[in-house]
CSV table of C-alpha atoms in Angstrom, one decimal:
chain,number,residue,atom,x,y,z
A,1348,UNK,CA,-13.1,12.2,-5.1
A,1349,UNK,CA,-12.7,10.2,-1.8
A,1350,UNK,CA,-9.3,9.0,-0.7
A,1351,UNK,CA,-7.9,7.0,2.3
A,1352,UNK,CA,-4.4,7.7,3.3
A,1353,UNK,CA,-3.2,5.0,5.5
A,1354,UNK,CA,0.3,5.2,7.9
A,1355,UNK,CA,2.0,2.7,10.4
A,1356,UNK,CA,5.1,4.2,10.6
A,1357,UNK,CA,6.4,7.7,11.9
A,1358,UNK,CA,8.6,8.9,9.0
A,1359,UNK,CA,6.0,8.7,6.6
A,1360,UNK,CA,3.8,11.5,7.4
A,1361,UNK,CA,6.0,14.7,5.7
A,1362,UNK,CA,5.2,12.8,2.6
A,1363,UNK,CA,1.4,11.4,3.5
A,1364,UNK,CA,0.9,15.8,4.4
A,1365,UNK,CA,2.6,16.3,1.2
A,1366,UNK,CA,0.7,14.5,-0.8
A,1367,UNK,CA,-2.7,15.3,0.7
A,1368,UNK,CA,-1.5,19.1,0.0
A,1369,UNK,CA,-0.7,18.5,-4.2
A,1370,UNK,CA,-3.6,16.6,-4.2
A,1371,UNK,CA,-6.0,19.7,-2.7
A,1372,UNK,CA,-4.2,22.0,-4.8
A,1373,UNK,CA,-5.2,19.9,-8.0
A,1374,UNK,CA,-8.8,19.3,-7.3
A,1375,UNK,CA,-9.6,21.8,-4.8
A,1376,UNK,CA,-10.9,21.2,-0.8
A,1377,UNK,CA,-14.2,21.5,-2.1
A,1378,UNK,CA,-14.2,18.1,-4.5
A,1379,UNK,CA,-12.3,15.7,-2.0
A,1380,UNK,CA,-13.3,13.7,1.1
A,1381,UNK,CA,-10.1,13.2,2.7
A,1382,UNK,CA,-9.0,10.8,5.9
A,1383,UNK,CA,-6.0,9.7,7.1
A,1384,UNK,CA,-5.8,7.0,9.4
A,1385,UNK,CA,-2.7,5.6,11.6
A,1386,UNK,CA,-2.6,3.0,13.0
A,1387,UNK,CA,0.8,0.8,14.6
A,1388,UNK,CA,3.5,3.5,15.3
A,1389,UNK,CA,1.6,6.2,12.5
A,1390,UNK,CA,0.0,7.4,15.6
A,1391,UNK,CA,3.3,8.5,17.3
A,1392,UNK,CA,3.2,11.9,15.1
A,1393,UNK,CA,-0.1,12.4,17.2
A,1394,UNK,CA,1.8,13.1,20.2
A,1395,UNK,CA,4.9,13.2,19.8
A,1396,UNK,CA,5.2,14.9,16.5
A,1397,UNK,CA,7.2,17.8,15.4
A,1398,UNK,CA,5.0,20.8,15.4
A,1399,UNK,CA,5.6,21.8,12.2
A,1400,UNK,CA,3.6,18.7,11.1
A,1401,UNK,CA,0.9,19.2,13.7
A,1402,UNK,CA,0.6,22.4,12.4
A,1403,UNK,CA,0.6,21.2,8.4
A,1404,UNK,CA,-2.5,18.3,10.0
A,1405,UNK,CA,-4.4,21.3,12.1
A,1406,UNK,CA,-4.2,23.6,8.7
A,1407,UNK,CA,-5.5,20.3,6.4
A,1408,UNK,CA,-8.3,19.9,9.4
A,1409,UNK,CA,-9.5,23.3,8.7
A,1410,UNK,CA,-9.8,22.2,5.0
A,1411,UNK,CA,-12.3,19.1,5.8
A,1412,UNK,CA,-9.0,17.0,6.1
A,1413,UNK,CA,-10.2,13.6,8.7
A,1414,UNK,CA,-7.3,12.6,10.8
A,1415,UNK,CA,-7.7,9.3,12.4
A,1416,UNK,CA,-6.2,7.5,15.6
A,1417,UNK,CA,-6.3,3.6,15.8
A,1418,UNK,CA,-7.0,2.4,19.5
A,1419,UNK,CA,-5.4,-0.4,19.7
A,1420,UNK,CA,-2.4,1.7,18.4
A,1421,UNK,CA,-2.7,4.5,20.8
A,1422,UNK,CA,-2.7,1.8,23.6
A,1423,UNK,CA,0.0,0.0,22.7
A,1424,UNK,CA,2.3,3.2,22.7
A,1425,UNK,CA,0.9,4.6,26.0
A,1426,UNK,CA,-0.7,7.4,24.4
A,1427,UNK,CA,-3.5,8.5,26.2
A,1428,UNK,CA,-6.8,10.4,24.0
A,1429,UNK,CA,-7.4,13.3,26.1
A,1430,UNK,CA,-3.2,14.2,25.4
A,1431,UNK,CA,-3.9,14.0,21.6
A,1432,UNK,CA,-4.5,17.1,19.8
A,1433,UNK,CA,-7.9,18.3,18.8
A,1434,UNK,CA,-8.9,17.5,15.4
A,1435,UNK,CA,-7.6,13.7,16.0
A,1436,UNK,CA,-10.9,11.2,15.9
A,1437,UNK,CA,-9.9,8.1,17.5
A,1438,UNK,CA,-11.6,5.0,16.2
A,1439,UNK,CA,-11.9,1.5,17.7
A,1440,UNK,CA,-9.2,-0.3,15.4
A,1441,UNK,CA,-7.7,1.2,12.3
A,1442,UNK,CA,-8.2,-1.9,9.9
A,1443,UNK,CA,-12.1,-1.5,10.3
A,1444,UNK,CA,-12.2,1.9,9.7
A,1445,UNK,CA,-9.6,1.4,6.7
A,1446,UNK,CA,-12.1,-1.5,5.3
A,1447,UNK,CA,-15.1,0.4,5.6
A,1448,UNK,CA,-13.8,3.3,3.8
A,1449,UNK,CA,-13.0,1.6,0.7
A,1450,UNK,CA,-16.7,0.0,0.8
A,1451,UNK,CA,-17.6,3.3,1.0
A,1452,UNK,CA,-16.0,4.0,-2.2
A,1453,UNK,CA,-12.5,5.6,-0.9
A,1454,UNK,CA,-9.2,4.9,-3.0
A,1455,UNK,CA,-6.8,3.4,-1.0
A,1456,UNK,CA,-2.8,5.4,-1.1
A,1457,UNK,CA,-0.1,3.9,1.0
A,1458,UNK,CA,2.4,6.9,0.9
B,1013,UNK,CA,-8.6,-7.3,-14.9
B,1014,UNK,CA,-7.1,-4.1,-14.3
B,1015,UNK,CA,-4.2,-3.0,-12.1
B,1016,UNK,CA,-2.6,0.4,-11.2
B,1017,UNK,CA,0.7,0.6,-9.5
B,1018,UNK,CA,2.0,3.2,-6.9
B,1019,UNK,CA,6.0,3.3,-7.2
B,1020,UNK,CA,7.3,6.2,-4.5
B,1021,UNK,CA,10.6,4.8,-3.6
B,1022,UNK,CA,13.6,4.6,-6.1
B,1023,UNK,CA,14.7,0.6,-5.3
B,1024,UNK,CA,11.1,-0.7,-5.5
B,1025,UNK,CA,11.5,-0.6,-9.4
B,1026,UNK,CA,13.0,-3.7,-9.9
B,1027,UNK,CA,10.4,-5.4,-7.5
B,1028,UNK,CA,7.5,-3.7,-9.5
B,1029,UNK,CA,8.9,-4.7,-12.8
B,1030,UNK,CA,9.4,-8.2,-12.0
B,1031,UNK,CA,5.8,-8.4,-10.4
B,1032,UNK,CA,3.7,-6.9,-13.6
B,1033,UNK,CA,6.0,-9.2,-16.3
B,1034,UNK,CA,4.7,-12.4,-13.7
B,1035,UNK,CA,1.1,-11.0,-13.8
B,1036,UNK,CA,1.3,-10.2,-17.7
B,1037,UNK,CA,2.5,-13.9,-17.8
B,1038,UNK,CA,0.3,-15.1,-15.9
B,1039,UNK,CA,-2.5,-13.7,-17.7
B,1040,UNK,CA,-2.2,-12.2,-21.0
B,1041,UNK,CA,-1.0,-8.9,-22.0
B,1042,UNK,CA,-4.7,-9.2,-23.8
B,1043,UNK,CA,-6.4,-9.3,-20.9
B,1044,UNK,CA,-4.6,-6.5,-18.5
B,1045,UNK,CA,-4.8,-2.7,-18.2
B,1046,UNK,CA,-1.9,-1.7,-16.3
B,1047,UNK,CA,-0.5,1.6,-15.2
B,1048,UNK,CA,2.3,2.4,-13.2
B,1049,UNK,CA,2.1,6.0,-11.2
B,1050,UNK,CA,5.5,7.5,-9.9
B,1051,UNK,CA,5.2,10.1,-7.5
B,1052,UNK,CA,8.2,11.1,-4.9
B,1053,UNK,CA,11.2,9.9,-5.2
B,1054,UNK,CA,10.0,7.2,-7.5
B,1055,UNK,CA,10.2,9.3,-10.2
B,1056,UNK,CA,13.7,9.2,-10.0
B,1057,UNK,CA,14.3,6.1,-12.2
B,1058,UNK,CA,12.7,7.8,-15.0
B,1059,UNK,CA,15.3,10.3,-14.9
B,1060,UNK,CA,18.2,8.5,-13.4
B,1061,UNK,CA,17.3,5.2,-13.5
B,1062,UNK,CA,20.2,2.2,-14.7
B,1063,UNK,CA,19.5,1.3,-18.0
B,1064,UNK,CA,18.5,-2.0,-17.8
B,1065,UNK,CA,15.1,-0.8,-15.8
B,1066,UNK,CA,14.5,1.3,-18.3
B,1067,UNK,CA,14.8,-1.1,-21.0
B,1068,UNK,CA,12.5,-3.1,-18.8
B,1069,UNK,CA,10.1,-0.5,-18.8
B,1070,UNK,CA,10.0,0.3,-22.9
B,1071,UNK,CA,9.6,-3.4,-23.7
B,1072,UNK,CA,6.3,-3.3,-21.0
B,1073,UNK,CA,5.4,-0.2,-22.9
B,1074,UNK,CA,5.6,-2.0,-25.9
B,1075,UNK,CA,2.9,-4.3,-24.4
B,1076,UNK,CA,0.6,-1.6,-23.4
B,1077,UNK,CA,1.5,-1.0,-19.9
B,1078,UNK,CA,1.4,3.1,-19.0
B,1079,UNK,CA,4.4,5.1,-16.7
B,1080,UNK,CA,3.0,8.1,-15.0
B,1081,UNK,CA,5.0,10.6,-13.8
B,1082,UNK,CA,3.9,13.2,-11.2
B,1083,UNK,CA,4.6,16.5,-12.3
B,1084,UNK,CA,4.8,18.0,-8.6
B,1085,UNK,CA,7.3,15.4,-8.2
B,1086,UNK,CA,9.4,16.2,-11.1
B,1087,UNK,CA,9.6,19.9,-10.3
B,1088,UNK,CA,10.5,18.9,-6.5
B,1089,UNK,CA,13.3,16.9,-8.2
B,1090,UNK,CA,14.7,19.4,-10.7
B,1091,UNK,CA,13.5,17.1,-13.7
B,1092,UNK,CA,13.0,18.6,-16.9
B,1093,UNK,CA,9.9,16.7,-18.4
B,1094,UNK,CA,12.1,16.9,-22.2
B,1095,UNK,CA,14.9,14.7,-20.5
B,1096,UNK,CA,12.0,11.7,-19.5
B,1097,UNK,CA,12.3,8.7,-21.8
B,1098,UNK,CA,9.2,8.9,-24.6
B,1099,UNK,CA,7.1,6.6,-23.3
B,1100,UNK,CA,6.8,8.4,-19.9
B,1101,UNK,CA,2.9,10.3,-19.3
B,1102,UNK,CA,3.3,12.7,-17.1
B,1103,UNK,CA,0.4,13.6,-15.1
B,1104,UNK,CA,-0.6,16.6,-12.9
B,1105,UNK,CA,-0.5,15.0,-9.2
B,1106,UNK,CA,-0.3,11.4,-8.7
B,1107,UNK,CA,-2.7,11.2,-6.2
B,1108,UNK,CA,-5.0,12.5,-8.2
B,1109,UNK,CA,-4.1,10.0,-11.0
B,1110,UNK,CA,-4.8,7.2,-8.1
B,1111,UNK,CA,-7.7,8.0,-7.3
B,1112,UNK,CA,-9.4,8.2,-10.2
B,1113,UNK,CA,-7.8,4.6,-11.6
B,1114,UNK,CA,-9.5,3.0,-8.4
B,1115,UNK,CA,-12.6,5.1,-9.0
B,1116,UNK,CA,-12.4,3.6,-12.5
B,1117,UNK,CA,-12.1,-0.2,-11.2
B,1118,UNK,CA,-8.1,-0.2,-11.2
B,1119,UNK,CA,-6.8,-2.5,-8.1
B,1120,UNK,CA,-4.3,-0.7,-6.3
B,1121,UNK,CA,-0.5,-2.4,-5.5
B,1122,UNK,CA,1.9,-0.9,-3.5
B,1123,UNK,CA,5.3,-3.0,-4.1
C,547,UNK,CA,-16.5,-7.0,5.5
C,548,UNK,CA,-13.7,-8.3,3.0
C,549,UNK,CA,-9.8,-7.5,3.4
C,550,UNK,CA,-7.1,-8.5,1.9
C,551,UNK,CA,-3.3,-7.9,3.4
C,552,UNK,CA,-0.6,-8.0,0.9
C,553,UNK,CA,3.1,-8.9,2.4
C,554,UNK,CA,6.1,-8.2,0.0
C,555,UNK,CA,8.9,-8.3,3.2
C,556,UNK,CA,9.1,-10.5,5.7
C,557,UNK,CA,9.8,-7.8,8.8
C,558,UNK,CA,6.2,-7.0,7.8
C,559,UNK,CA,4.7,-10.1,9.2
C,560,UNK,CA,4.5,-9.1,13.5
C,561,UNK,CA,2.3,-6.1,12.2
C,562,UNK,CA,0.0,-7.9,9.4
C,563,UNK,CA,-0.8,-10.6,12.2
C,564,UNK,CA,-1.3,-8.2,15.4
C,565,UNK,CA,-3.5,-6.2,12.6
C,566,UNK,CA,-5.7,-9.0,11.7
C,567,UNK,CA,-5.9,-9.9,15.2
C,568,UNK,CA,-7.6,-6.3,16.4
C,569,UNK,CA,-9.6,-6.5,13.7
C,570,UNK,CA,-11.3,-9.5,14.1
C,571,UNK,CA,-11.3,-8.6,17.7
C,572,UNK,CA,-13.5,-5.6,16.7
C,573,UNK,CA,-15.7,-7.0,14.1
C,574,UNK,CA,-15.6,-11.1,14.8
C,575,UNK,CA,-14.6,-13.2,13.1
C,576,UNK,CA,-18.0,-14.3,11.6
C,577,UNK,CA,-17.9,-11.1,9.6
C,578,UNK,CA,-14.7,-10.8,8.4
C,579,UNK,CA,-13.3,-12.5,5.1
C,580,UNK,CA,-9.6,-12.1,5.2
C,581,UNK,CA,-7.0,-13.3,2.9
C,582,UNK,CA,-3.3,-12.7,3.4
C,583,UNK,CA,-0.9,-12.5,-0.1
C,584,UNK,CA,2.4,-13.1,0.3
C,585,UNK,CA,5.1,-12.6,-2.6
C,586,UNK,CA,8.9,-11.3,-3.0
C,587,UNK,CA,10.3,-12.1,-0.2
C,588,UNK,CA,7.0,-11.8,2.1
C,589,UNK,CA,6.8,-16.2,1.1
C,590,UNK,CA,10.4,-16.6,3.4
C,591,UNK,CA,8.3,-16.4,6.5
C,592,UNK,CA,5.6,-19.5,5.8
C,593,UNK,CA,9.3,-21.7,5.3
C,594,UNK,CA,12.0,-19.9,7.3
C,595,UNK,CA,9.7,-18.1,9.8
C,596,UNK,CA,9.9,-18.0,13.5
C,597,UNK,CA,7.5,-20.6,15.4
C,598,UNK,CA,5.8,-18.5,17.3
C,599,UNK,CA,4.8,-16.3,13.6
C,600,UNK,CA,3.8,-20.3,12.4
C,601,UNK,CA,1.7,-20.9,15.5
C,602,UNK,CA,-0.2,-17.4,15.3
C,603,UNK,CA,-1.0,-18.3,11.4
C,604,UNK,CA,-2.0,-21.4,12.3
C,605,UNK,CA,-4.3,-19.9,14.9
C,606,UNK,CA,-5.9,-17.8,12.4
C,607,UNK,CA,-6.5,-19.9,9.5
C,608,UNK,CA,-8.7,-21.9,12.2
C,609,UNK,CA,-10.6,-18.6,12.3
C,610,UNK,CA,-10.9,-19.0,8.9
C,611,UNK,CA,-8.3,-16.2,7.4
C,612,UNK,CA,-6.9,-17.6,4.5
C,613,UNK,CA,-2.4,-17.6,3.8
C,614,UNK,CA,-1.6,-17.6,0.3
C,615,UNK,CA,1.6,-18.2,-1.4
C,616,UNK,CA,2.3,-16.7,-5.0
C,617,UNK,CA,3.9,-19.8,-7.1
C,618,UNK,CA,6.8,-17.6,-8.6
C,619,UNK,CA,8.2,-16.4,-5.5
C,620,UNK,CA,8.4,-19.9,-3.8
C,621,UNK,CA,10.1,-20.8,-6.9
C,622,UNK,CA,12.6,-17.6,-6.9
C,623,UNK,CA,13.6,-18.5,-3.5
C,624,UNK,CA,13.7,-22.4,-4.1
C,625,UNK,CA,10.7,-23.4,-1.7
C,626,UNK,CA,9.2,-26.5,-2.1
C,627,UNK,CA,6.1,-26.3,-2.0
C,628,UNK,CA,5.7,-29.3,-0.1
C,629,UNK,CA,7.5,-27.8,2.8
C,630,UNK,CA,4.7,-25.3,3.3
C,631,UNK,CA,3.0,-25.3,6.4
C,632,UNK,CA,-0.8,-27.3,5.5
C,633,UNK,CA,-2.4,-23.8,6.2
C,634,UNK,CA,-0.4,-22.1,3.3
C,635,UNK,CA,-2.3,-22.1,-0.1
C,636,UNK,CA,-0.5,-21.5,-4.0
C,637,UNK,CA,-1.7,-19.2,-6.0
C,638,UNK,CA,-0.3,-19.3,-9.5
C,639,UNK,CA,0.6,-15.0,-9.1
C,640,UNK,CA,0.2,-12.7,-6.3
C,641,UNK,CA,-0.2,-10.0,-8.1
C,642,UNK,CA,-3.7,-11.6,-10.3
C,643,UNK,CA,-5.0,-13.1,-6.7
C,644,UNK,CA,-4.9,-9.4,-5.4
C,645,UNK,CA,-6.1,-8.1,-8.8
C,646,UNK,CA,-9.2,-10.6,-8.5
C,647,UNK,CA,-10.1,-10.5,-4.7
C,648,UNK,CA,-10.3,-6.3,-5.2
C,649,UNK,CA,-12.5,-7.0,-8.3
C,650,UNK,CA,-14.4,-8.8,-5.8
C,651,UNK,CA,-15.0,-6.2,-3.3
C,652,UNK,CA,-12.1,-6.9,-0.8
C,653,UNK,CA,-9.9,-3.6,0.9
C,654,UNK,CA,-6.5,-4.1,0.0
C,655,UNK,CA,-4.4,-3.4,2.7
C,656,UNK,CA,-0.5,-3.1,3.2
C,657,UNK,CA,0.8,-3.2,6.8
């Protein structure tokens, strides 16, 4: 099962981490492709985030979990890659990446 | 032509029922598969919901459309799954429902 | 690549147009097919919206993104269709255009 978890705005991600957490619970790390991409102010949690949820994103990382940065986004707030944690993949613009996902065959959730 | 909803905020309900009675007007309870998925807070109009929605949502029944609940989110909300009006499935994670409604050709809508 | 942008509130529109903008920055716009659906209250922007919003829709439906209106929400908040910018195309439902355009291989996408 591959699912795209897509998030523009800050408050968002307790319930995107949430989710992704039932979800791997139900169907178990080893049956889901999982990415998350922000994009717009999503990509605040990056850097400025509360490290409880960085923590929640580095555990989900360890469990194949993609976490994606938007460019464009990152720009726009001033938030520059190498201050980004680890497991973030930034790529070129978040729509793309979000549009090429579901060609790929990835169900698209808007938590 | 097939369409699955995602409902996680209470006071989308109204805007979610209006938009599947314009689509089931627009083209034909006949010719619609339509399923509604709760997770979050939005299962909280199955529980708590004003009556009039609900009534809303029977008659839909009546014309084949299916409510999902999320059982994660029914727990996290202290909802006993006897108290849920009949016509409510409820389902083991949402997200899992969702995916595998898109896998299975279902459009995705976020209201 | 396809995508299609659904807009339900009219706050939403600074985003959905600064998204299709980095996107077709990144891909060109001789790749792209993009088609924006607007219901609920996302319509009040192609009669009520500010000039500058106008002008930047106007830009991009010369790059060939196409605006669409759903019929019933014009109606619900007594636009004439008339008054529509010329860029602005009526769909009978929102809800069967994005049905149809995923059935035909476009991301859906809500900004």
């Amino acid at each position: 099962m591959k699912a795209l978890f897509h998030v523009n705005e800050p408050d968002r991600w307790p319930r995107v981490l949430l989710n992704i957490n039932n979800f791997l619970r139900d169907v178990g790390s080893g049956n889901a492709s999982i990415e998350v991409v922000a994009n717009g102010a999503g990509v605040l949690a990056y850097s400025q985030g509360k490290q409880d949820l960085i923590k929640q994103m580095e555990k989900l990382h360890g469990q194949g979990v993609v976490f994606a940065a938007c460019r464009n986004a990152l720009n726009m707030h001033n938030i520059s890659e190498e201050n980004l944690p680890f497991f973030v993949t930034v790529v070129p613009a978040g729509i793309t990446e979000i549009v090429q996902k579901q060609a790929a065959g990835y169900a698209y959730i808007k938590p």
